[in-house]
Amino acid sequence: MSLDADVLIDWFTDTARDLPWRRSECTAWGVLVSEIMLQQTPVARVEPVWRSWLERWPLPSSMAAASQGEVLRAWGKLGYPRRALRLHEAAKAIADKHDDVVPEDVDTLLALPGIGAYTARAVAAFAYGQSVPVVDTNVRRVVARAVHGAGDAGPPSTTKDLRDVEALLPDEKADVYSAALMELGALVCTARTPKCADCPVIEDCAWQRAGRPAYAGPAKAVQKFAGTDRQVRGLLLDVLRGTVEPVAKARLDVVWHDAGQRDRCLDSLLVDGLVEQTAGGLFALPGEH
DNA sequence: CACGCGTGGTT
DNA sequence: TAACCAAGCGT
């Protein structure tokens, strides 16, 4: 049994959100930028940044010409700023080695920094209309429920997940079908309170037939934030995003009480290339001094 | 393969 | 209100 492709595609056509990276005039570069920004960051926070980003850097080569610091500042508070650095590297590679054209081949996309199993296929499908399985957390949850009758997806396994979704793809409009699966997971078949009453494929749903059993797999580790290096790194970076001129270490020291953790985080930011130290010993976003 | 990596809105 | 959640990737 599989999910009725015609029904799902019709539902998507009628009710999908009108997101700018889904419009026909959006370039492959626009799609790629959106996919990177949407890695772990909600649509609502991505949209305004994506718009200004594409206006400022409409081509990979235009972004490639910017400094790392400019890119990090433009990334703002989307989170996980290493994504911005990798996107910058990807833009340079596309400009230099691919004639400023986002590659359409999955393996070529996979070779670019910051592009993994999901993003490579999302670009292949949504920018170039290819029939490839696009598996994100939404799709994994929809498949776990509708196909396997489980309450939620178990631990990810790229090989198995791709195989599962490959088997569902219709002969026609596989790209729209993939977008529809993602939209279903994002809007209807949600993690916490699924809106089964609104589901277009409830007739096909194995979870529904099984009486909607609770998730039975291994417990998922809840990610802490308060007090972690991630929080401290974020605080340090926020200082540097807010100033154009390099700052003395004392300006960074005030953001966190624990000097050991502070210094360790500053070191890791330097190692990651998110922060640079000037000849005078001051600190700044990289590439601007 | 499990873990670390930002940030802010929702329940 | 603390916990959960959000279109992953690289190591």
mmCIF file of C-alpha atoms (C1' of nucleotides) in Angstrom:
data_model
loop_
_atom_site.group_PDB
_atom_site.id
_atom_site.type_symbol
_atom_site.label_atom_id
_atom_site.label_comp_id
_atom_site.label_asym_id
_atom_site.label_seq_id
_atom_site.Cartn_x
_atom_site.Cartn_y
_atom_site.Cartn_z
ATOM 1 C CA MET A 1 0.000 0.000 0.000
ATOM 2 C CA SER A 2 1.245 3.481 -0.740
ATOM 3 C CA LEU A 3 0.052 7.045 -0.510
ATOM 4 C CA ASP A 4 -2.214 8.108 -3.328
ATOM 5 C CA ALA A 5 -0.023 10.369 -5.448
ATOM 6 C CA ASP A 6 -2.847 12.073 -7.317
ATOM 7 C CA VAL A 7 -4.676 12.950 -4.125
ATOM 8 C CA LEU A 8 -1.521 14.209 -2.437
ATOM 9 C CA ILE A 9 -0.445 16.261 -5.436
ATOM 10 C CA ASP A 10 -3.925 17.808 -5.741
ATOM 11 C CA TRP A 11 -3.932 18.633 -2.044
ATOM 12 C CA PHE A 12 -0.529 20.267 -2.394
ATOM 13 C CA THR A 13 -1.586 22.234 -5.459
ATOM 14 C CA ASP A 14 -4.622 23.558 -3.608
ATOM 15 C CA THR A 15 -3.263 24.250 -0.139
ATOM 16 C CA ALA A 16 0.517 24.578 -0.213
ATOM 17 C CA ARG A 17 2.070 27.719 1.226
ATOM 18 C CA ASP A 18 3.156 30.264 -1.352
ATOM 19 C CA LEU A 19 6.832 30.346 -0.408
ATOM 20 C CA PRO A 20 9.149 32.463 -2.559
ATOM 21 C CA TRP A 21 11.595 29.634 -3.270
ATOM 22 C CA ARG A 22 8.721 27.575 -4.661
ATOM 23 C CA ARG A 23 7.724 30.114 -7.307
ATOM 24 C CA SER A 24 8.536 29.311 -10.904
ATOM 25 C CA GLU A 25 10.727 32.392 -11.271
ATOM 26 C CA CYS A 26 13.008 31.279 -8.422
ATOM 27 C CA THR A 27 16.449 30.255 -9.658
ATOM 28 C CA ALA A 28 18.318 27.085 -8.696
ATOM 29 C CA TRP A 29 20.614 29.298 -6.639
ATOM 30 C CA GLY A 30 17.566 30.623 -4.779
ATOM 31 C CA VAL A 31 16.441 27.061 -4.103
ATOM 32 C CA LEU A 32 19.884 26.076 -2.858
ATOM 33 C CA VAL A 33 20.111 29.069 -0.520
ATOM 34 C CA SER A 34 16.660 28.297 0.876
ATOM 35 C CA GLU A 35 17.530 24.661 1.517
ATOM 36 C CA ILE A 36 20.684 25.543 3.419
ATOM 37 C CA MET A 37 18.876 28.175 5.494
ATOM 38 C CA LEU A 38 16.026 25.770 6.235
ATOM 39 C CA GLN A 39 18.355 23.172 7.722
ATOM 40 C CA GLN A 40 17.093 23.274 11.322
ATOM 41 C CA THR A 41 15.644 26.778 11.050
ATOM 42 C CA PRO A 42 11.880 27.410 10.719
ATOM 43 C CA VAL A 43 10.358 28.884 7.555
ATOM 44 C CA ALA A 44 9.120 32.032 9.295
ATOM 45 C CA ARG A 45 12.610 33.047 10.327
ATOM 46 C CA VAL A 46 14.207 32.104 7.020
ATOM 47 C CA GLU A 47 11.904 33.972 4.667
ATOM 48 C CA PRO A 48 12.944 37.609 5.313
ATOM 49 C CA VAL A 49 16.639 36.727 5.391
ATOM 50 C CA TRP A 50 16.317 34.705 2.187
ATOM 51 C CA ARG A 51 14.697 37.684 0.423
ATOM 52 C CA SER A 52 17.406 40.155 1.334
ATOM 53 C CA TRP A 53 20.076 37.550 0.613
ATOM 54 C CA LEU A 54 18.861 36.909 -2.938
ATOM 55 C CA GLU A 55 18.452 40.613 -3.584
ATOM 56 C CA ARG A 56 22.004 41.281 -2.455
ATOM 57 C CA TRP A 57 23.597 38.194 -4.001
ATOM 58 C CA PRO A 58 21.460 37.037 -6.955
ATOM 59 C CA LEU A 59 24.213 34.767 -8.291
ATOM 60 C CA PRO A 60 26.695 32.383 -6.658
ATOM 61 C CA SER A 61 29.504 34.584 -7.994
ATOM 62 C CA SER A 62 28.077 37.691 -6.325
ATOM 63 C CA MET A 63 28.084 35.969 -2.960
ATOM 64 C CA ALA A 64 31.496 34.461 -3.662
ATOM 65 C CA ALA A 65 32.855 38.007 -3.985
ATOM 66 C CA ALA A 66 31.719 38.961 -0.479
ATOM 67 C CA SER A 67 33.886 38.518 2.601
ATOM 68 C CA GLN A 68 33.170 35.849 5.191
ATOM 69 C CA GLY A 69 32.292 38.540 7.702
ATOM 70 C CA GLU A 70 29.718 40.094 5.392
ATOM 71 C CA VAL A 71 28.191 36.692 4.847
ATOM 72 C CA LEU A 72 28.046 35.945 8.571
ATOM 73 C CA ARG A 73 26.476 39.327 9.278
ATOM 74 C CA ALA A 74 23.878 38.781 6.572
ATOM 75 C CA TRP A 75 23.162 35.335 8.021
ATOM 76 C CA GLY A 76 22.130 37.168 11.176
ATOM 77 C CA LYS A 77 20.543 35.012 13.831
ATOM 78 C CA LEU A 78 19.433 32.067 11.714
ATOM 79 C CA GLY A 79 21.655 29.880 13.871
ATOM 80 C CA TYR A 80 24.359 27.318 13.127
ATOM 81 C CA PRO A 81 26.498 29.951 11.363
ATOM 82 C CA ARG A 82 28.911 27.341 10.056
ATOM 83 C CA ARG A 83 26.194 26.793 7.443
ATOM 84 C CA ALA A 84 26.823 30.332 6.175
ATOM 85 C CA LEU A 85 30.543 29.661 5.847
ATOM 86 C CA ARG A 86 29.913 26.428 3.961
ATOM 87 C CA LEU A 87 27.393 28.118 1.679
ATOM 88 C CA HIS A 88 30.028 30.743 0.961
ATOM 89 C CA GLU A 89 32.513 28.000 0.064
ATOM 90 C CA ALA A 90 29.892 26.310 -2.093
ATOM 91 C CA ALA A 91 29.188 29.596 -3.886
ATOM 92 C CA LYS A 92 32.885 30.004 -4.658
ATOM 93 C CA ALA A 93 33.099 26.449 -5.978
ATOM 94 C CA ILE A 94 30.010 26.940 -8.157
ATOM 95 C CA ALA A 95 31.337 30.231 -9.495
ATOM 96 C CA ASP A 96 34.830 28.894 -10.158
ATOM 97 C CA LYS A 97 34.247 25.330 -11.287
ATOM 98 C CA HIS A 98 30.676 25.214 -12.560
ATOM 99 C CA ASP A 99 30.354 28.412 -14.598
ATOM 100 C CA ASP A 100 28.204 30.042 -11.931
ATOM 101 C CA VAL A 101 25.486 27.427 -12.482
ATOM 102 C CA VAL A 102 24.221 25.310 -9.575
ATOM 103 C CA PRO A 103 24.944 21.684 -10.531
ATOM 104 C CA GLU A 104 21.962 19.445 -11.177
ATOM 105 C CA ASP A 105 23.668 16.110 -10.677
ATOM 106 C CA VAL A 106 23.149 14.684 -7.176
ATOM 107 C CA ASP A 107 26.718 13.438 -6.835
ATOM 108 C CA THR A 108 28.148 16.766 -7.959
ATOM 109 C CA LEU A 109 25.928 18.547 -5.457
ATOM 110 C CA LEU A 110 27.004 16.150 -2.700
ATOM 111 C CA ALA A 111 30.618 17.133 -3.315
ATOM 112 C CA LEU A 112 29.863 20.746 -2.338
ATOM 113 C CA PRO A 113 30.396 21.817 1.292
ATOM 114 C CA GLY A 114 27.274 21.880 3.445
ATOM 115 C CA ILE A 115 25.273 19.813 0.985
ATOM 116 C CA GLY A 116 24.322 16.373 2.239
ATOM 117 C CA ALA A 117 21.878 13.624 1.323
ATOM 118 C CA TYR A 118 18.793 15.758 1.871
ATOM 119 C CA THR A 119 19.909 19.056 0.327
ATOM 120 C CA ALA A 120 21.449 17.500 -2.786
ATOM 121 C CA ARG A 121 18.211 15.738 -3.664
ATOM 122 C CA ALA A 122 16.044 18.694 -2.670
ATOM 123 C CA VAL A 123 17.935 20.850 -5.189
ATOM 124 C CA ALA A 124 17.812 18.121 -7.849
ATOM 125 C CA ALA A 125 14.056 17.755 -7.381
ATOM 126 C CA PHE A 126 12.859 21.292 -6.628
ATOM 127 C CA ALA A 127 15.237 23.275 -8.831
ATOM 128 C CA TYR A 128 15.583 20.817 -11.686
ATOM 129 C CA GLY A 129 12.451 18.656 -11.529
ATOM 130 C CA GLN A 130 14.286 15.367 -11.169
ATOM 131 C CA SER A 131 12.689 12.226 -9.788
ATOM 132 C CA VAL A 132 14.779 11.533 -6.704
ATOM 133 C CA PRO A 133 13.780 10.653 -3.139
ATOM 134 C CA VAL A 134 13.878 13.760 -0.937
ATOM 135 C CA VAL A 135 13.967 12.713 2.696
ATOM 136 C CA ASP A 136 13.854 15.191 5.523
ATOM 137 C CA THR A 137 12.516 14.832 9.048
ATOM 138 C CA ASN A 138 8.954 15.559 7.877
ATOM 139 C CA VAL A 139 9.051 12.882 5.213
ATOM 140 C CA ARG A 140 10.549 10.387 7.641
ATOM 141 C CA ARG A 141 7.682 10.986 10.049
ATOM 142 C CA VAL A 142 4.999 10.754 7.348
ATOM 143 C CA VAL A 143 6.453 7.494 6.035
ATOM 144 C CA ALA A 144 6.827 6.053 9.539
ATOM 145 C CA ARG A 145 3.155 6.704 10.196
ATOM 146 C CA ALA A 146 1.355 6.319 6.889
ATOM 147 C CA VAL A 147 3.426 3.425 5.556
ATOM 148 C CA HIS A 148 4.747 1.619 8.609
ATOM 149 C CA GLY A 149 1.995 2.384 11.091
ATOM 150 C CA ALA A 150 4.423 3.650 13.728
ATOM 151 C CA GLY A 151 3.881 6.681 15.936
ATOM 152 C CA ASP A 152 7.062 8.364 14.745
ATOM 153 C CA ALA A 153 10.231 7.715 12.793
ATOM 154 C CA GLY A 154 13.006 5.727 14.419
ATOM 155 C CA PRO A 155 16.686 6.695 14.209
ATOM 156 C CA PRO A 156 17.652 7.933 10.735
ATOM 157 C CA SER A 157 19.318 5.616 8.269
ATOM 158 C CA THR A 158 20.056 7.352 4.991
ATOM 159 C CA THR A 159 20.145 4.142 2.985
ATOM 160 C CA LYS A 160 16.890 2.771 4.361
ATOM 161 C CA ASP A 161 15.128 6.144 4.335
ATOM 162 C CA LEU A 162 16.012 6.748 0.689
ATOM 163 C CA ARG A 163 14.874 3.258 -0.244
ATOM 164 C CA ASP A 164 11.542 3.706 1.548
ATOM 165 C CA VAL A 165 10.753 6.955 -0.227
ATOM 166 C CA GLU A 166 12.075 5.788 -3.592
ATOM 167 C CA ALA A 167 9.428 3.067 -3.492
ATOM 168 C CA LEU A 168 6.687 5.667 -3.045
ATOM 169 C CA LEU A 169 7.617 7.997 -5.896
ATOM 170 C CA PRO A 170 5.049 8.142 -8.702
ATOM 171 C CA ASP A 171 6.088 7.905 -12.356
ATOM 172 C CA GLU A 172 4.923 11.447 -13.029
ATOM 173 C CA LYS A 173 5.537 14.626 -11.034
ATOM 174 C CA ALA A 174 7.777 12.942 -8.481
ATOM 175 C CA ASP A 175 9.199 16.355 -7.612
ATOM 176 C CA VAL A 176 5.778 17.758 -6.733
ATOM 177 C CA TYR A 177 4.987 14.590 -4.829
ATOM 178 C CA SER A 178 8.138 15.022 -2.760
ATOM 179 C CA ALA A 179 7.249 18.621 -1.967
ATOM 180 C CA ALA A 180 3.770 17.427 -1.017
ATOM 181 C CA LEU A 181 5.129 14.804 1.394
ATOM 182 C CA MET A 182 7.222 17.471 3.088
ATOM 183 C CA GLU A 183 4.321 19.919 3.238
ATOM 184 C CA LEU A 184 2.068 17.224 4.698
ATOM 185 C CA GLY A 185 4.583 16.553 7.446
ATOM 186 C CA ALA A 186 5.080 20.249 8.114
ATOM 187 C CA LEU A 187 1.421 21.277 8.247
ATOM 188 C CA VAL A 188 -0.726 18.205 8.959
ATOM 189 C CA CYS A 189 1.237 15.150 10.010
ATOM 190 C CA THR A 190 3.119 17.158 12.619
ATOM 191 C CA ALA A 191 5.318 15.839 15.403
ATOM 192 C CA ARG A 192 3.276 16.793 18.422
ATOM 193 C CA THR A 193 -0.382 17.142 17.527
ATOM 194 C CA PRO A 194 -1.098 15.744 14.063
ATOM 195 C CA LYS A 195 -4.207 17.166 12.418
ATOM 196 C CA CYS A 196 -5.490 13.844 11.119
ATOM 197 C CA ALA A 197 -8.923 15.343 10.464
ATOM 198 C CA ASP A 198 -7.342 17.515 7.771
ATOM 199 C CA CYS A 199 -5.280 14.752 6.206
ATOM 200 C CA PRO A 200 -5.880 14.140 2.496
ATOM 201 C CA VAL A 201 -4.524 10.581 2.646
ATOM 202 C CA ILE A 202 -6.071 9.392 5.898
ATOM 203 C CA GLU A 203 -7.631 6.522 3.939
ATOM 204 C CA ASP A 204 -4.156 5.225 3.110
ATOM 205 C CA CYS A 205 -2.663 5.686 6.575
ATOM 206 C CA ALA A 206 -1.367 2.552 8.291
ATOM 207 C CA TRP A 207 -0.994 4.416 11.582
ATOM 208 C CA GLN A 208 -4.657 5.368 11.475
ATOM 209 C CA ARG A 209 -5.676 1.793 10.722
ATOM 210 C CA ALA A 210 -3.539 0.533 13.604
ATOM 211 C CA GLY A 211 -5.313 2.838 16.042
ATOM 212 C CA ARG A 212 -2.558 5.447 16.195
ATOM 213 C CA PRO A 213 -0.211 3.609 18.569
ATOM 214 C CA ALA A 214 2.376 5.641 20.486
ATOM 215 C CA TYR A 215 5.970 5.755 19.303
ATOM 216 C CA ALA A 216 7.675 2.580 20.473
ATOM 217 C CA GLY A 217 11.259 3.126 19.322
ATOM 218 C CA PRO A 218 14.315 4.179 21.304
ATOM 219 C CA ALA A 219 13.968 7.458 23.203
ATOM 220 C CA LYS A 220 15.337 10.457 21.361
ATOM 221 C CA ALA A 221 17.955 12.472 23.185
ATOM 222 C CA VAL A 222 16.652 15.924 24.050
ATOM 223 C CA GLN A 223 19.110 18.586 23.128
ATOM 224 C CA LYS A 224 20.160 20.889 25.952
ATOM 225 C CA PHE A 225 21.066 24.475 25.197
ATOM 226 C CA ALA A 226 21.358 26.533 28.376
ATOM 227 C CA GLY A 227 24.915 26.475 29.627
ATOM 228 C CA THR A 228 26.353 24.614 26.639
ATOM 229 C CA ASP A 229 29.236 25.709 24.454
ATOM 230 C CA ARG A 230 26.648 26.325 21.768
ATOM 231 C CA GLN A 231 25.066 29.047 23.849
ATOM 232 C CA VAL A 232 28.419 30.619 24.702
ATOM 233 C CA ARG A 233 29.603 30.540 21.105
ATOM 234 C CA GLY A 234 26.364 32.219 20.117
ATOM 235 C CA LEU A 235 26.889 34.969 22.675
ATOM 236 C CA LEU A 236 30.463 35.582 21.524
ATOM 237 C CA LEU A 237 29.485 35.703 17.876
ATOM 238 C CA ASP A 238 26.624 38.053 18.615
ATOM 239 C CA VAL A 239 29.101 40.629 19.945
ATOM 240 C CA LEU A 240 31.171 40.429 16.772
ATOM 241 C CA ARG A 241 28.158 40.604 14.459
ATOM 242 C CA GLY A 242 27.204 43.826 16.187
ATOM 243 C CA THR A 243 30.460 45.690 15.568
ATOM 244 C CA VAL A 244 32.321 46.519 12.406
ATOM 245 C CA GLU A 245 35.612 47.231 14.133
ATOM 246 C CA PRO A 246 37.627 44.471 15.812
ATOM 247 C CA VAL A 247 37.154 44.306 19.572
ATOM 248 C CA ALA A 248 39.421 43.635 22.522
ATOM 249 C CA LYS A 249 39.059 40.372 24.367
ATOM 250 C CA ALA A 250 37.592 42.237 27.344
ATOM 251 C CA ARG A 251 34.529 42.976 25.223
ATOM 252 C CA LEU A 252 34.034 39.251 24.782
ATOM 253 C CA ASP A 253 34.796 38.317 28.370
ATOM 254 C CA VAL A 254 31.666 40.005 29.684
ATOM 255 C CA VAL A 255 29.278 37.645 27.905
ATOM 256 C CA TRP A 256 29.923 34.604 30.117
ATOM 257 C CA HIS A 257 31.038 34.089 33.714
ATOM 258 C CA ASP A 258 33.048 30.893 33.279
ATOM 259 C CA ALA A 259 36.433 31.969 31.898
ATOM 260 C CA GLY A 260 37.508 28.420 31.058
ATOM 261 C CA GLN A 261 34.428 27.722 28.986
ATOM 262 C CA ARG A 262 34.603 31.173 27.406
ATOM 263 C CA ASP A 263 38.177 30.700 26.237
ATOM 264 C CA ARG A 264 37.507 27.196 25.010
ATOM 265 C CA CYS A 265 34.575 28.490 22.965
ATOM 266 C CA LEU A 266 36.557 31.389 21.538
ATOM 267 C CA ASP A 267 39.276 28.936 20.538
ATOM 268 C CA SER A 268 36.769 26.666 18.838
ATOM 269 C CA LEU A 269 35.309 29.633 16.949
ATOM 270 C CA LEU A 270 38.814 30.512 15.730
ATOM 271 C CA VAL A 271 39.381 26.894 14.694
ATOM 272 C CA ASP A 272 36.038 26.845 12.865
ATOM 273 C CA GLY A 273 36.941 30.027 11.016
ATOM 274 C CA LEU A 274 33.987 31.913 12.461
ATOM 275 C CA VAL A 275 36.260 34.377 14.264
ATOM 276 C CA GLU A 276 39.599 35.890 13.331
ATOM 277 C CA GLN A 277 42.277 37.517 15.447
ATOM 278 C CA THR A 278 43.947 40.623 14.046
ATOM 279 C CA ALA A 279 47.676 41.314 14.143
ATOM 280 C CA GLY A 280 46.986 43.603 17.063
ATOM 281 C CA GLY A 281 45.343 40.801 19.036
ATOM 282 C CA LEU A 282 41.785 42.030 18.571
ATOM 283 C CA PHE A 283 38.882 39.815 17.529
ATOM 284 C CA ALA A 284 36.518 40.152 14.563
ATOM 285 C CA LEU A 285 34.427 38.263 12.090
ATOM 286 C CA PRO A 286 36.769 36.722 9.499
ATOM 287 C CA GLY A 287 37.936 38.227 6.229
ATOM 288 C CA GLU A 288 37.283 41.897 6.885
ATOM 289 C CA HIS A 289 40.596 43.133 8.290
ATOM 290 C "C1'" DC B 1 26.604 6.166 14.385
ATOM 291 C "C1'" DA B 2 26.156 9.514 18.057
ATOM 292 C "C1'" DC B 3 27.151 13.716 18.912
ATOM 293 C "C1'" DG B 4 27.882 18.848 18.616
ATOM 294 C "C1'" DC B 5 26.460 22.708 16.370
ATOM 295 C "C1'" DG B 6 22.358 28.504 17.340
ATOM 296 C "C1'" DT B 7 18.243 30.520 17.939
ATOM 297 C "C1'" DG B 8 13.622 31.613 19.137
ATOM 298 C "C1'" DG B 9 8.746 30.378 19.003
ATOM 299 C "C1'" DT B 10 5.182 27.140 20.943
ATOM 300 C "C1'" DT B 11 3.003 24.205 24.380
ATOM 301 C "C1'" DT C 1 7.825 27.132 32.427
ATOM 302 C "C1'" DA C 2 10.916 23.907 31.129
ATOM 303 C "C1'" DA C 3 10.778 21.052 27.382
ATOM 304 C "C1'" DC C 4 9.953 20.461 22.879
ATOM 305 C "C1'" DC C 5 10.412 21.553 18.194
ATOM 306 C "C1'" DA C 6 12.273 23.432 13.462
ATOM 307 C "C1'" DA C 7 13.383 21.550 5.191
ATOM 308 C "C1'" DG C 8 20.676 18.538 8.417
ATOM 309 C "C1'" DC C 9 25.612 18.292 8.080
ATOM 310 C "C1'" DG C 10 30.275 16.856 9.202
ATOM 311 C "C1'" DT C 11 33.167 14.296 12.035
#
